[in-house]
Each structure stands twice: as C-alpha cells, then as structure tokens.
Amino acid sequence: MALDVALIESGIKPVPPTQEELDAAEALQVGDYEIFSENLVLIAQEGKEVMTKMGISSMLHSGDTMVGIYTAAGDLVTTVCGTLLHSVTGQIPIKYIIKHFTDDPSVGVREGDVYYTNEALYGGIHNPDQFAIMPVFVDGELLAWVVSGAHQSETGGSEPGGEIPAATTRHDEGMKLTPIKIGENYRLRTDLLNMMENFISRAPRMQVTDVKARVAACDRVRQRVQAMAARRGTATMKGLFRKMIQETSSGVHQRVARWVDGTYRHTVFMDTTGHEDSLLRASVTLTVKDGKLSIDFEGSSPEHEGSYNAFASVIRAHCAVILFELPFNDFPMSSGMMEHIEIAVPKGSFFDAGPEAAISCSPLVGGMVFPLLGVVLSKAMYSSEQRDQVCGYTSSSASAVMVSGTNQHGVRVTDFMGYPLNAYGLGARCDQDGVDVFGFPHGPWGKAPDVEDIESEFPLLHLYQRQMTDTCGYGKYRGGVGASIAYIVRGSPYVAFTSSQKESKFPAHNGLFGGYSMSTLPGIQVRGTDALARMAAGDPNIPTDDYELAVAEANKTLGGEVIMEHQTRGIRVLAEGDILAASTQGSGGYGDVLERDPASVAEDLRKEVITLGVARDVYGVIVDPQRFLVDEEATAARRQEMRQARGAKAKPYGEWVKSWEAKRPPDQALKWFGTWPDAKPNRDVVRI
C-alpha cells in the first residue's frame, strides 16, 4: 500500500478531543486527578517490570524500553520508560491501526487483539525497535490502547546486530513489519511467531521470548486499566486521560510564554556517513513566540547512500525526548506537549530521507538533535526563571558495539553491549559541572549491566571498565567524562562485531557559552594478543585504559597488532584473545576555562578526570602533582599570561569574519556534505 504520509507527519500530534472527553475532564475533582493519574503511572510501571523480568535481550534489561497508555484515539496519556522515543512514536502505529484496520473486515479491531510492528516509518525508530500493541475494551467500548516496546539487537539483516553500518538501503536491514495482528481472543498465533523466529534466525530464542514479554506487559496493563475503569467508571477514565493531556498542554504554553521571544540558531557536524568519513551538517533554528515553539532543521545536509539517515518522525521523537527531559520535565509525559510545538524537517535531507534509505543507524542521526536543541533551548531559557535548567545536554556519543557468535555455553547470541550505551557524560550546567558517565540520553532511566552479567552471557572478558581521563569538555564548569571500556574475546574461537558512532574525529558537542567541546575517540582493536596468558601470569603491565592500549604494541605491554580506525566499523571477526575497545565520550563544558575555580581543577587532577597538561595549558592552573595543591601565585601569573596571549591574537570582527568565511574544509571532507557552505543537495541519490 502507498505510504500514509499524512499520518507519518502528524501522528505524534494529539487529535481534537470530543465534547464527552472535555465534559468528563471538567467534572474530574482535583484530588481524584492527583490520585488517579499516579495510579496510571504505577500501572504502566508494573507492565514495564513484567516485560523486564520476562525478556532476555541485553538492551531490554539495560532499559531501552517503554510501556505507555494511550487514549482510544491513540494519543499518549502517560508512559514509564526506558526510552521516551518509543512512547512518543507509539502513537503512530495505533493511529495506523485505527485508520486502516477498524473498518477492514479481514483485520478489524476487537477485544483480545494483539498487534505488532517494527516499521520505522510507522512508529519504530529503526528496525531493532519492536512494539506490541493491544486495545483496551470496557463493556464493548474501546477505552484505551497499550503499547510496550524495546530494542531488540537482531533483525535478520545483511550483518548481525540490527544497526548495520554497511547498509545502503532498507533492504539490507532485515525484518520491517508494518502493524500486523499477531493474536486474537488473547491468544498469540504460532504461525506468525514462527515467521518472526525465521526472520531472526541468528537469535531465535531472544526474538520469541521478547515478543511474549512485550505482549505480557501489554496484557498486564490492559487488565489493570479495565479493573480501574470498573471501579471508577469509563467517564472518569476518559476525563482523566484528557486532563493529563490538557495539563501538559497548558503547562507548556504558560512556561514558554515566560521566555523571551526570539530566534536562536545552532549548527553541529558529524564526521561519517556510516560508510566513509565525511562531514555532514545538522542545523536548527528555534523560534519562541507567544508561548509556542517552532523548531526548523533547514540547512542540514542532504541524504546519501550511506547508513546514517533518518526519517522525520525519528527527528521529531528526539526533539520530544530533550523537551521532556529539560524544560518540561515536571509535566505529565503526554501528547499535550506537542500542541504548542511545530517541528519542520526538510525532505531530502539526511534527517528526512526517502523511504528506501538505510535507517537502521538512525538513532545516531537523531542523536544530533541533543547537542543542537540543548544549546538553543539553553539560550532561550537563560534569561528566564528556568535558568537553572540551562545545560548543553550531551552529544549522545558512545561506541554502540554489537557482538554475535556462539557463547561459552554453546548458545547462539547476538546482542548489544549495554554498558557503553549507558555511559555518556552529561554536559555542564550554568552553576555546576556535568555528570560523569551519567547514562543514556535517549532514556536516562536506563541501567548499565553489571560486568558479571555480560561475562556470564557472552564470550567476553573485561580488560578494563572505568571513567576516561580528558574526555570532558573544559570550562568554568566542566562536562561529564565518558567511560574507557575494552573487551577480550574468551571462551569461543571467534566472535563477530560491529560498532556505530557518529563522531570519531570532529566533536558534535560544542560546549556552551565559551565551554570547550568534548574529546573524540578512535576505534581500537588489538589482534593476535597474548593478553589472556599475561593475565593468567599476573603481569602488572597490562593496559588499563585506551591511552595505554593505543601504545601497547610500541611499548610491548601486549603482543599483537594495534589497529586504529573510526569507531563506526562494519562487520569484523575477532579471534580468542583479541581486544576491542568500546569507549564513550564526555560532553561539553560551560563558560570560560580561565574562570574555573583552581581548587576544582586540582580535584579533577586528583580524581584523574584531567591530566597535568590540561590543568596547566587549558585552565592555567599550576598544581603540585604529588600533593594536588594549587600554587596560587603561579596560577595567577599563568592565567594573566594566557589572557594577554588571547588579546594579542584578537582581531576586529570585520577582519576576522572575512578570513573565516574564506576557509573551506578539504574536498574529501565535503564529499557528502552537499554544497558548501549551505549544504544544499548537489547530486542525485541512487538506491538499488
């Protein structure tokens, strides 16, 4: 069937309420609203716990999950996460089902039905994100919908792992199901489960088990909502749903109305298409006017034949994530937020590629929204009562490593490593440092799995897992640092892996109000090592972080060959004893580095957040490296010297901008950029 473009474009916007809903919301007492709205959250939480306890995939246990409750028309009422992305886009498949199946006698919408989807165009973010959907009927009337979703790290694509850096079109990316009915009368259909198991033959046990976990979560929530409706009445439930949407809508409008009207712009870059190194530009313009927000991504690079493209719904969902997590974090997580927000995504850009484009790596593309929107929102909030919310947020930068093979127990496994994805640094704030290894920006409720859990399930041993020095953005307040992580293959003759990352040379997070960008990191492998033998012998010189690993060959602290490359890596095969680094980046700083408290610099040095050279050459702080005491007189002289050096390099703006605009990156870096400097399409995209 033809694409339902209208649904894709507007599916996350709430539909107009009925008069019955408005009347019921008006009749709801304040105390009842407070109690009943919390009841719904607890019901969703119970459903999420059911899914987590029944499911087995690494990302499900790491928190890349959600359970949401939606109105009969498909609008988000409340959710428990996991990942906010799925809660927002979960509205689209419901509205698809309502529109296309309700009056179709071959499908229909009836009590006891179970639907399933992982189609990125209709609510999925990329192929690994799979959703179960159930209607909730009370006395024969459709009252609500329930959605449960989780990332599943195998899709049956041309490479294992679901996120496929080598993909050129969607045909490389495996299973993609538009919403289908997989159960009736509260019974799942074995033939359709077998079909999915066949698609996901690299990890069939995980696929079937986690489908049932999602469905069980939906069914538990369905039962609880029906029981609540039986006690309170359907009119009260409809009023409650509408009230939760209204509260968010009115709260957003009133809050934004107190911001200073204006236009705020920002641009960041990523440095790969997934296939090869190239700069891609991502731009945003935020307009604040009369209590409404307009977000426009015009100026972003055109789509390309690589794997780093996204659909517009993915970009809009990422906008919703940061809006819920920063300026509107105290409102109900409902669709009401979108009533006062317009998001324009230019068609033909890599933010809204054609329907045949490869999109399994789209969360990395969508992650560009975080440093973009984090900065412009902070500029908009800076002069408001929400100044304490000012934060450059994060670049969303981790080496998303997938491992596939037969584990030490003889079981075929394909899954993501959950720790790196839950170990980003969070950006500095207006009055304090960022958070080290804070979590997963798509869903800060995520949980990094324990080392022991990973080593019991996968043929891997951790060489090290620790905070990584010098990965934060420097500033008056520094950003959070990332994590330094490396795995050794152990217990299997070989494993395959891929990894995906949007920046390994050019940082996407620029810092805020003079703060520095965070560092970028290479992908590191060491092949043919004797690491396991050295560990067994108690060798004290084994590398303990990426810096030591990178020079292990030269320093002869490991046997084998060190390979340095971009962190985006297509399928590779590692033998037992080989090492793979999967480290994460920090996030940007805030304010002038020369205004940082010298005592804080010394403390960072003591904690190995920074090195002595950074203290001296970036912050201008002279510290005794043994006692970690600041030499205040030498520090004052050093900072005065650095300020004078700044002044000596300064130029009048007109002179500076003339030389700046004459600069141009090398042609290799602009291959997929689009026209320079405005990133307009300059070639035809060929997909086969």
XYZ file of C-alpha atoms in Angstrom:
688
model
C 0.000 0.000 0.000
C 1.053 3.608 -0.503
C 2.751 5.440 2.336
C 0.367 7.250 4.648
C 2.343 10.488 4.563
C -0.245 12.493 6.499
C -0.148 10.018 9.386
C 3.642 9.928 9.407
C 3.802 13.735 9.503
C 1.128 14.364 12.131
C 0.920 11.130 14.121
C 2.534 12.484 17.292
C 0.138 15.453 17.458
C -2.975 14.966 19.645
C -6.303 14.674 17.846
C -9.074 17.133 18.808
C -10.964 15.987 21.919
C -14.617 15.022 21.879
C -17.137 17.030 23.865
C -17.657 13.982 26.067
C -13.959 13.978 26.981
C -13.943 17.709 27.703
C -17.005 17.438 29.928
C -15.529 14.480 31.794
C -12.227 16.312 32.318
C -14.096 19.334 33.659
C -16.021 17.152 36.102
C -12.873 15.479 37.485
C -12.054 16.657 41.004
C -8.533 17.907 41.744
C -7.858 15.273 44.384
C -9.158 12.491 42.149
C -6.932 13.711 39.331
C -3.831 13.627 41.514
C -4.539 10.115 42.784
C -5.832 8.554 39.577
C -3.058 9.977 37.376
C -0.499 8.425 39.698
C -2.442 5.148 39.539
C -1.952 5.119 35.766
C 1.785 5.672 36.152
C 2.014 2.780 38.616
C 0.038 0.556 36.241
C 2.463 1.340 33.428
C 5.379 0.720 35.792
C 4.018 -2.721 36.631
C 3.782 -3.533 32.940
C 7.379 -2.471 32.378
C 8.548 -4.654 35.258
C 6.698 -7.635 33.776
C 8.463 -7.115 30.451
C 11.868 -6.687 32.089
C 11.516 -9.857 34.168
C 10.289 -11.966 31.243
C 12.579 -10.639 28.498
C 16.149 -11.715 27.889
C 17.815 -9.276 25.472
C 20.604 -7.077 26.790
C 19.027 -3.789 25.721
C 15.692 -4.733 27.276
C 17.446 -5.266 30.594
C 19.518 -2.110 30.118
C 16.371 -0.005 29.916
C 15.833 0.666 26.189
C 12.145 0.027 26.838
C 8.788 1.691 27.421
C 5.204 0.973 28.362
C 2.590 3.585 27.524
C -1.146 4.140 27.928
C -2.971 5.950 25.117
C -6.481 7.285 24.527
C -8.985 5.491 22.319
C -7.873 7.858 19.537
C -4.207 6.941 20.041
C -2.866 9.972 21.937
C -0.216 9.444 24.622
C -1.647 9.762 28.150
C 1.285 8.589 30.255
C 4.330 6.385 29.987
C 7.040 4.694 32.006
C 10.479 4.482 30.436
C 13.081 3.319 29.462
C 13.215 5.289 26.330
C 10.983 8.275 25.693
C 11.420 7.928 21.934
C 9.150 4.913 21.725
C 6.481 6.452 23.914
C 6.147 9.382 21.514
C 6.227 7.393 18.284
C 3.998 4.677 19.775
C 1.069 6.919 18.832
C 1.698 6.399 15.109
C 1.065 2.623 14.858
C -2.086 2.945 16.983
C -3.447 5.600 14.655
C -2.415 3.450 11.692
C -4.413 0.529 13.097
C -7.441 2.720 13.793
C -7.367 4.275 10.330
C -6.632 1.220 8.221
C -7.969 -1.783 10.165
C -11.065 -0.682 12.076
C -13.374 -0.965 9.076
C -11.420 -3.705 7.315
C -13.326 -6.972 7.912
C -10.202 -9.013 7.182
C -8.394 -7.456 10.152
C -10.611 -5.366 12.425
C -10.110 -4.095 15.968
C -11.667 -6.309 18.636
C -11.241 -7.150 22.284
C -8.362 -9.581 22.753
C -6.492 -8.477 19.623
C -2.702 -8.185 19.706
C -0.773 -6.181 17.114
C 2.943 -5.983 16.443
C 5.276 -3.717 14.465
C 8.864 -2.608 13.986
C 8.376 -0.426 10.888
C 10.406 2.772 11.301
C 8.022 4.746 9.093
C 5.088 3.902 11.358
C 6.423 4.373 14.837
C 9.649 2.433 15.068
C 12.853 4.438 15.283
C 14.806 1.758 13.439
C 14.355 -1.938 12.724
C 15.544 -3.207 16.133
C 12.737 -1.363 17.947
C 9.777 -3.732 18.239
C 6.353 -2.976 19.722
C 3.352 -4.933 20.947
C 0.018 -3.100 20.892
C -3.312 -4.023 22.493
C -6.701 -2.275 22.604
C -8.480 -1.950 25.947
C -12.239 -2.526 25.774
C -14.719 -1.956 28.608
C -18.291 -3.223 28.142
C -17.719 -3.470 24.404
C -16.422 0.107 24.062
C -12.841 0.920 23.058
C -11.458 2.899 26.005
C -7.691 2.942 25.544
C -4.622 1.388 23.942
C -1.457 -0.024 25.473
C 1.958 -0.152 23.813
C 5.094 -1.875 25.072
C 8.362 -1.541 23.203
C 12.001 -2.488 23.489
C 15.128 -2.514 21.372
C 15.959 -5.994 20.068
C 19.522 -6.414 18.891
C 18.928 -8.580 15.835
C 16.754 -8.043 12.790
C 17.918 -10.620 10.265
C 19.773 -8.015 8.213
C 22.800 -8.420 5.983
C 25.007 -8.119 9.074
C 24.182 -9.136 12.636
C 23.085 -6.668 15.268
C 20.208 -4.671 13.847
C 22.240 -1.479 13.398
C 24.069 -2.157 10.148
C 26.793 0.366 9.235
C 27.316 -1.239 5.808
C 23.643 -0.917 4.762
C 22.924 1.100 1.613
C 19.128 0.659 1.511
C 16.384 -0.647 3.794
C 16.639 -3.997 2.010
C 19.893 -4.640 3.890
C 18.325 -4.137 7.295
C 16.157 -7.180 7.857
C 12.644 -7.558 9.237
C 10.378 -4.498 8.943
C 6.770 -5.170 9.847
C 4.046 -2.609 9.318
C 1.450 -3.095 12.085
C 0.066 -6.633 11.846
C -2.283 -8.632 14.030
C -0.419 -11.483 15.738
C -3.118 -12.527 18.195
C -6.876 -12.754 18.665
C -9.028 -13.585 21.688
C -5.960 -13.127 23.896
C -4.056 -15.897 22.076
C -0.909 -15.420 20.010
C -0.718 -17.036 16.585
C 2.036 -19.639 16.408
C 2.465 -19.252 12.652
C 3.326 -15.565 12.966
C 5.702 -16.196 15.861
C 7.397 -18.819 13.700
C 7.626 -16.297 10.874
C 9.448 -13.804 13.108
C 11.681 -16.537 14.504
C 12.652 -17.420 10.950
C 13.495 -13.790 10.189
C 15.668 -13.588 13.311
C 17.490 -16.888 12.913
C 20.721 -15.519 14.401
C 18.926 -15.122 17.750
C 15.621 -17.036 17.564
C 15.323 -17.657 21.315
C 15.624 -13.940 22.047
C 13.047 -12.995 19.409
C 10.270 -15.306 20.555
C 10.879 -14.769 24.263
C 10.917 -10.990 23.980
C 7.801 -10.864 21.781
C 5.956 -12.707 24.537
C 7.466 -10.388 27.164
C 6.129 -7.330 25.332
C 2.695 -8.887 24.941
C 2.603 -9.915 28.602
C 3.387 -6.325 29.588
C 0.542 -5.016 27.436
C -1.868 -7.564 28.820
C -1.000 -6.771 32.443
C -1.626 -3.065 31.826
C -4.825 -3.899 29.946
C -6.134 -5.853 32.928
C -5.259 -3.081 35.381
C -6.876 -0.352 33.263
C -10.041 -2.426 32.896
C -10.148 -3.005 36.658
C -9.666 0.698 37.316
C -12.452 1.538 34.853
C -14.740 -0.942 36.593
C -14.159 0.875 39.900
C -14.179 4.461 38.660
C -16.346 4.335 35.545
C -15.442 4.917 31.908
C -16.454 8.581 32.061
C -13.919 9.190 34.819
C -11.230 7.376 32.828
C -11.910 9.431 29.709
C -11.811 12.605 31.760
C -8.579 11.516 33.410
C -6.927 10.794 30.064
C -7.990 14.165 28.677
C -6.962 16.024 31.833
C -3.437 14.594 31.694
C -3.087 15.814 28.112
C -4.552 19.216 28.995
C -2.233 19.693 31.975
C 0.834 19.189 29.814
C -0.517 21.372 27.030
C -1.406 24.317 29.252
C 1.785 23.984 31.291
C 3.999 24.068 28.207
C 2.172 27.082 26.797
C 2.342 29.060 30.039
C 6.009 28.269 30.591
C 7.158 29.152 27.074
C 5.128 32.371 27.257
C 7.519 33.481 30.029
C 10.581 33.000 27.816
C 11.935 35.917 25.791
C 10.549 35.798 22.252
C 13.341 35.404 19.736
C 15.171 33.250 17.227
C 18.041 31.003 18.302
C 20.331 29.070 15.939
C 22.984 26.402 16.211
C 24.930 24.088 13.898
C 26.883 20.903 14.617
C 28.587 18.291 12.454
C 29.047 14.544 12.307
C 32.002 13.022 10.516
C 30.793 9.859 8.815
C 28.032 8.575 6.562
C 28.420 5.138 8.103
C 30.377 4.033 5.027
C 33.154 6.601 4.876
C 34.459 9.713 6.560
C 32.690 12.903 5.528
C 31.324 15.944 7.268
C 27.534 16.190 7.466
C 25.926 19.371 8.735
C 22.990 19.497 11.138
C 21.392 22.889 11.722
C 18.469 24.096 13.802
C 16.533 27.323 14.198
C 14.368 27.663 17.307
C 11.743 30.396 17.282
C 9.996 31.365 20.516
C 6.856 33.435 20.035
C 3.646 33.894 22.021
C 4.034 30.736 24.086
C 4.808 28.494 21.133
C 7.984 26.862 19.855
C 8.927 26.402 16.215
C 11.854 24.068 15.518
C 13.261 24.023 11.965
C 16.146 21.849 10.769
C 16.574 23.616 7.419
C 20.234 23.741 6.414
C 21.023 20.108 7.261
C 22.978 18.029 4.745
C 21.177 16.035 2.032
C 20.502 12.315 2.314
C 23.157 9.963 0.985
C 23.750 6.317 0.131
C 25.318 5.548 3.487
C 23.643 4.070 6.550
C 23.380 7.271 8.610
C 19.993 8.600 7.547
C 16.723 9.031 9.447
C 13.036 9.671 8.878
C 11.362 12.878 10.063
C 9.378 11.024 12.739
C 12.686 9.957 14.303
C 13.898 13.543 14.472
C 10.612 14.741 15.978
C 10.783 11.991 18.595
C 14.306 13.054 19.562
C 13.040 16.620 19.954
C 10.352 15.328 22.305
C 12.969 13.486 24.364
C 15.028 16.565 25.157
C 11.925 18.729 25.657
C 10.523 16.277 28.204
C 13.902 15.887 29.903
C 14.926 19.560 30.110
C 12.350 22.398 30.078
C 9.216 20.299 30.644
C 10.493 17.558 32.942
C 7.886 18.316 35.628
C 4.815 17.878 33.390
C 2.934 14.642 32.630
C 4.622 12.880 29.720
C 1.639 13.157 27.402
C 0.945 14.213 23.832
C -0.277 17.586 25.083
C 3.270 18.929 24.813
C 3.091 18.860 21.025
C 0.041 21.147 20.805
C 2.267 24.207 21.064
C 5.310 22.915 19.187
C 5.874 22.747 15.432
C 8.811 20.779 14.054
C 9.874 21.216 10.420
C 12.260 18.650 8.945
C 13.424 19.306 5.353
C 12.553 16.493 2.956
C 15.519 15.049 1.135
C 17.891 15.837 3.996
C 19.597 13.073 5.941
C 17.109 13.995 8.695
C 14.180 13.036 6.417
C 15.479 10.639 3.798
C 13.408 8.792 1.218
C 11.524 5.625 2.227
C 14.159 3.326 0.693
C 17.068 4.889 2.595
C 19.035 2.818 5.093
C 17.893 3.919 8.552
C 18.883 1.173 10.986
C 21.519 3.547 12.424
C 19.032 6.415 12.666
C 19.324 6.832 16.473
C 22.834 8.155 15.874
C 21.471 10.663 13.359
C 18.621 11.569 15.688
C 21.167 11.969 18.466
C 22.412 15.083 16.664
C 19.237 16.744 17.946
C 20.558 16.595 21.521
C 23.557 18.963 21.160
C 21.578 21.086 18.682
C 18.415 21.573 20.692
C 20.230 21.515 24.029
C 22.149 24.650 23.067
C 19.279 26.671 21.555
C 16.911 25.770 24.390
C 19.573 26.852 26.869
C 19.915 30.177 25.079
C 16.140 30.632 25.191
C 15.914 29.720 28.889
C 18.978 31.681 30.006
C 17.059 34.875 30.806
C 14.018 33.059 32.216
C 13.119 31.643 35.614
C 14.400 28.316 34.253
C 17.994 29.424 34.121
C 18.893 26.539 36.411
C 17.850 24.201 33.570
C 20.460 25.654 31.191
C 22.624 22.756 30.044
C 24.297 21.895 26.754
C 22.959 18.382 27.367
C 25.027 15.715 25.622
C 26.343 14.624 22.276
C 24.878 11.144 22.673
C 28.203 9.605 21.734
C 29.067 6.017 22.531
C 30.559 3.201 20.546
C 27.437 1.081 20.089
C 29.059 -2.353 19.969
C 27.183 -5.440 18.831
C 28.598 -8.926 19.403
C 27.473 -12.050 17.559
C 28.607 -15.647 17.805
C 28.348 -18.800 19.881
C 28.931 -18.152 23.553
C 30.849 -20.228 26.085
C 27.671 -22.235 26.778
C 27.207 -23.238 23.135
C 24.251 -20.885 22.609
C 23.998 -18.593 19.587
C 23.858 -14.956 20.784
C 23.581 -11.616 19.018
C 23.199 -8.534 21.180
C 24.381 -5.043 22.022
C 26.748 -4.307 24.844
C 24.539 -2.281 27.159
C 27.184 -0.591 29.298
C 28.680 1.752 26.662
C 25.215 2.977 25.705
C 24.519 3.869 29.350
C 27.835 5.619 29.968
C 27.727 9.030 28.287
C 28.940 12.165 30.004
C 26.304 14.863 30.615
C 27.028 18.482 29.698
C 27.997 21.175 32.177
C 25.280 23.368 33.646
C 25.135 27.079 34.399
C 26.157 26.605 38.019
C 27.848 23.222 38.307
C 29.768 20.524 36.483
C 28.134 17.916 34.298
C 27.624 14.327 35.408
C 30.331 11.733 34.778
C 29.201 8.576 32.955
C 25.636 9.672 33.616
C 23.591 7.279 31.483
C 21.670 7.051 28.229
C 20.291 10.379 26.924
C 17.513 8.695 24.964
C 16.280 7.295 28.261
C 18.038 8.396 31.460
C 16.194 5.675 33.381
C 18.436 3.103 31.684
C 20.678 0.727 33.594
C 24.195 -0.263 32.660
C 24.514 -4.039 33.078
C 26.977 -5.447 35.559
C 30.289 -6.801 34.324
C 29.373 -10.214 35.731
C 26.115 -10.329 33.750
C 27.923 -9.635 30.473
C 30.707 -12.116 31.153
C 28.260 -14.888 32.055
C 26.195 -14.425 28.865
C 28.832 -13.550 26.247
C 32.262 -14.972 25.372
C 33.955 -11.809 26.629
C 36.190 -10.727 29.484
C 36.535 -7.084 30.519
C 40.095 -5.825 30.235
C 39.015 -2.579 31.896
C 35.887 -0.502 32.513
C 36.435 2.880 34.153
C 35.984 6.617 33.774
C 38.138 8.008 30.968
C 40.536 10.868 31.586
C 40.416 14.030 29.436
C 37.132 13.215 27.689
C 35.084 16.062 29.159
C 34.605 19.495 27.650
C 36.514 22.061 29.696
C 35.030 25.299 31.008
C 34.160 27.312 34.092
C 32.094 24.202 34.731
C 33.294 21.061 33.006
C 31.214 18.481 31.203
C 30.955 14.912 32.415
C 33.551 12.383 31.324
C 32.839 9.214 29.389
C 33.976 5.657 30.053
C 37.004 3.693 28.916
C 35.945 0.122 28.115
C 37.693 -2.830 26.459
C 36.696 -6.471 25.948
C 38.816 -9.581 25.348
C 37.326 -12.494 23.413
C 37.357 -15.517 25.725
C 35.537 -18.841 25.725
C 34.878 -19.002 21.974
C 37.222 -19.370 18.991
C 35.839 -16.199 17.437
C 33.081 -13.597 17.585
C 31.813 -11.095 15.045
C 31.219 -7.479 15.971
C 30.116 -4.186 14.518
C 30.077 -0.761 16.117
C 28.456 2.527 15.229
C 29.350 6.083 16.211
C 28.651 9.432 14.580
C 31.887 11.184 15.545
C 35.414 9.954 15.870
C 37.313 12.982 14.556
C 35.036 16.028 14.828
C 33.110 16.632 18.073
C 29.360 17.189 17.753
C 29.001 18.882 21.136
C 30.439 22.412 21.008
C 30.064 23.347 24.637
C 28.002 26.299 25.857
C 28.820 29.994 26.330
C 32.550 29.538 25.781
C 32.888 25.995 27.099
C 35.073 23.537 25.181
C 33.891 20.610 23.107
C 34.413 17.156 24.500
C 37.143 14.947 23.025
C 36.658 12.448 20.221
C 37.907 8.873 20.352
C 39.218 6.383 17.787
C 38.102 2.803 17.450
C 40.842 0.487 18.744
C 41.391 -3.217 18.112
C 44.356 -5.351 19.089
C 44.706 -8.601 17.142
C 46.874 -11.621 17.890
C 47.448 -10.656 21.514
C 48.846 -12.682 24.372
C 46.627 -10.825 26.847
C 44.976 -13.908 28.339
C 48.324 -15.551 29.042
C 49.710 -12.362 30.563
C 46.642 -12.016 32.784
C 46.950 -15.627 33.917
C 50.592 -14.969 34.795
C 49.708 -11.845 36.796
C 51.547 -9.419 34.504
C 51.219 -5.952 36.142
C 51.817 -4.031 32.892
C 48.594 -4.905 31.070
C 46.847 -1.763 29.688
C 44.265 -0.212 31.999
C 42.717 2.362 29.639
C 42.524 3.371 25.970
C 45.644 5.523 26.161
C 47.744 2.584 27.329
C 46.033 0.231 24.870
C 46.802 2.515 21.919
C 50.553 2.318 22.610
C 50.600 -1.313 23.784
C 52.295 -2.533 20.612
C 55.010 0.126 20.744
C 55.554 -0.334 24.487
C 55.447 -4.140 24.205
C 52.894 -4.418 27.017
C 50.860 -6.741 24.786
C 51.664 -8.953 21.890
C 49.744 -8.383 18.677
C 48.888 -5.567 16.286
C 47.098 -2.365 17.344
C 44.588 -1.115 14.758
C 43.232 2.445 14.994
C 40.175 3.422 12.943
C 36.850 5.254 13.086
C 34.511 3.954 15.760
C 31.937 3.188 13.058
C 33.007 -0.257 11.932
C 31.265 -2.743 9.711
C 31.414 -6.448 10.433
C 34.732 -7.633 11.891
C 35.756 -11.030 13.216
C 37.905 -11.290 16.338
C 39.684 -14.436 17.480
C 40.026 -15.578 21.069
C 42.421 -13.255 22.875
C 41.780 -10.295 20.570
C 40.786 -6.990 22.184
C 38.107 -4.478 21.240
C 37.786 -1.017 22.813
C 34.249 0.388 23.062
C 34.751 3.657 24.886
C 32.364 6.579 25.243
C 32.790 10.318 25.035
C 32.162 13.013 27.559
C 30.184 16.177 26.978
C 30.709 19.902 26.549
C 31.775 22.469 29.092
C 30.178 25.763 30.164
C 31.841 29.162 30.327
C 35.421 30.419 30.228
C 38.084 27.923 31.338
C 40.076 30.725 32.986
C 37.175 31.339 35.377
C 37.211 27.808 36.786
C 37.959 27.550 40.489
C 41.611 26.389 40.744
C 40.675 24.098 43.641
C 38.198 22.312 41.345
C 40.960 21.867 38.771
C 43.201 20.303 41.416
C 40.385 17.999 42.497
C 39.804 16.929 38.876
C 43.501 16.149 38.624
C 43.395 14.094 41.820
C 40.394 12.113 40.514
C 42.115 11.566 37.135
C 39.353 13.467 35.352
C 42.069 15.539 33.650
C 45.839 15.345 33.216
C 48.520 17.734 34.436
C 48.937 19.224 30.960
C 45.254 20.164 30.785
C 45.436 21.815 34.204
C 48.421 23.903 33.105
C 47.739 24.581 29.411
C 43.926 24.786 29.304
C 42.950 26.033 32.765
C 46.155 27.913 33.551
C 46.357 26.279 36.978
C 49.689 25.208 38.448
C 49.247 22.170 40.688
C 51.713 20.108 42.690
C 51.146 16.645 41.118
C 52.090 14.801 44.318
C 50.046 16.736 46.879
C 47.428 18.194 44.491
C 47.831 21.657 45.994
C 47.409 24.806 43.899
C 50.282 27.274 43.614
C 48.075 30.368 43.750
C 50.771 32.886 42.829
C 51.995 30.869 39.842
C 48.397 30.245 38.767
C 47.573 33.965 38.787
C 50.657 34.675 36.681
C 49.897 31.855 34.273
C 46.299 32.987 33.766
C 47.376 36.579 33.214
C 49.851 35.333 30.599
C 47.078 33.352 28.858
C 44.705 36.338 28.855
C 47.393 38.519 27.316
C 48.009 35.872 24.643
C 44.306 35.909 23.818
C 44.370 39.675 23.422
C 47.416 39.518 21.164
C 45.576 37.180 18.784
C 42.320 39.144 18.769
C 41.099 40.875 15.603
C 38.244 43.260 14.836
C 35.143 41.271 13.888
C 35.079 42.505 10.292
C 38.666 41.418 9.732
C 38.186 38.086 11.460
C 34.967 37.101 9.680
C 36.449 37.897 6.279
C 39.258 35.403 6.843
C 36.872 32.905 8.460
C 34.464 32.863 5.527
C 37.363 32.221 3.147
C 38.174 28.950 4.898
C 36.957 25.652 3.450
C 37.468 22.037 4.558
C 39.325 19.740 2.153
C 37.220 18.274 -0.662
C 37.392 14.773 0.856
C 35.605 16.055 3.958
C 32.821 17.564 1.817
C 32.058 14.571 -0.403
C 28.587 14.008 1.122
C 28.162 17.406 2.743
C 26.130 18.989 -0.061
C 27.033 22.375 -1.471
C 29.499 24.460 0.500
C 28.703 26.188 2.781
C 24.889 25.891 2.761
C 24.606 22.061 2.481
C 22.072 22.061 -0.366
C 21.590 18.881 -2.459
C 24.188 18.734 -5.233
C 23.774 15.229 -6.628
C 21.227 12.531 -7.306
C 20.938 9.749 -4.731
C 20.980 6.287 -6.330
C 19.359 3.375 -4.486
C 19.083 -0.131 -5.902
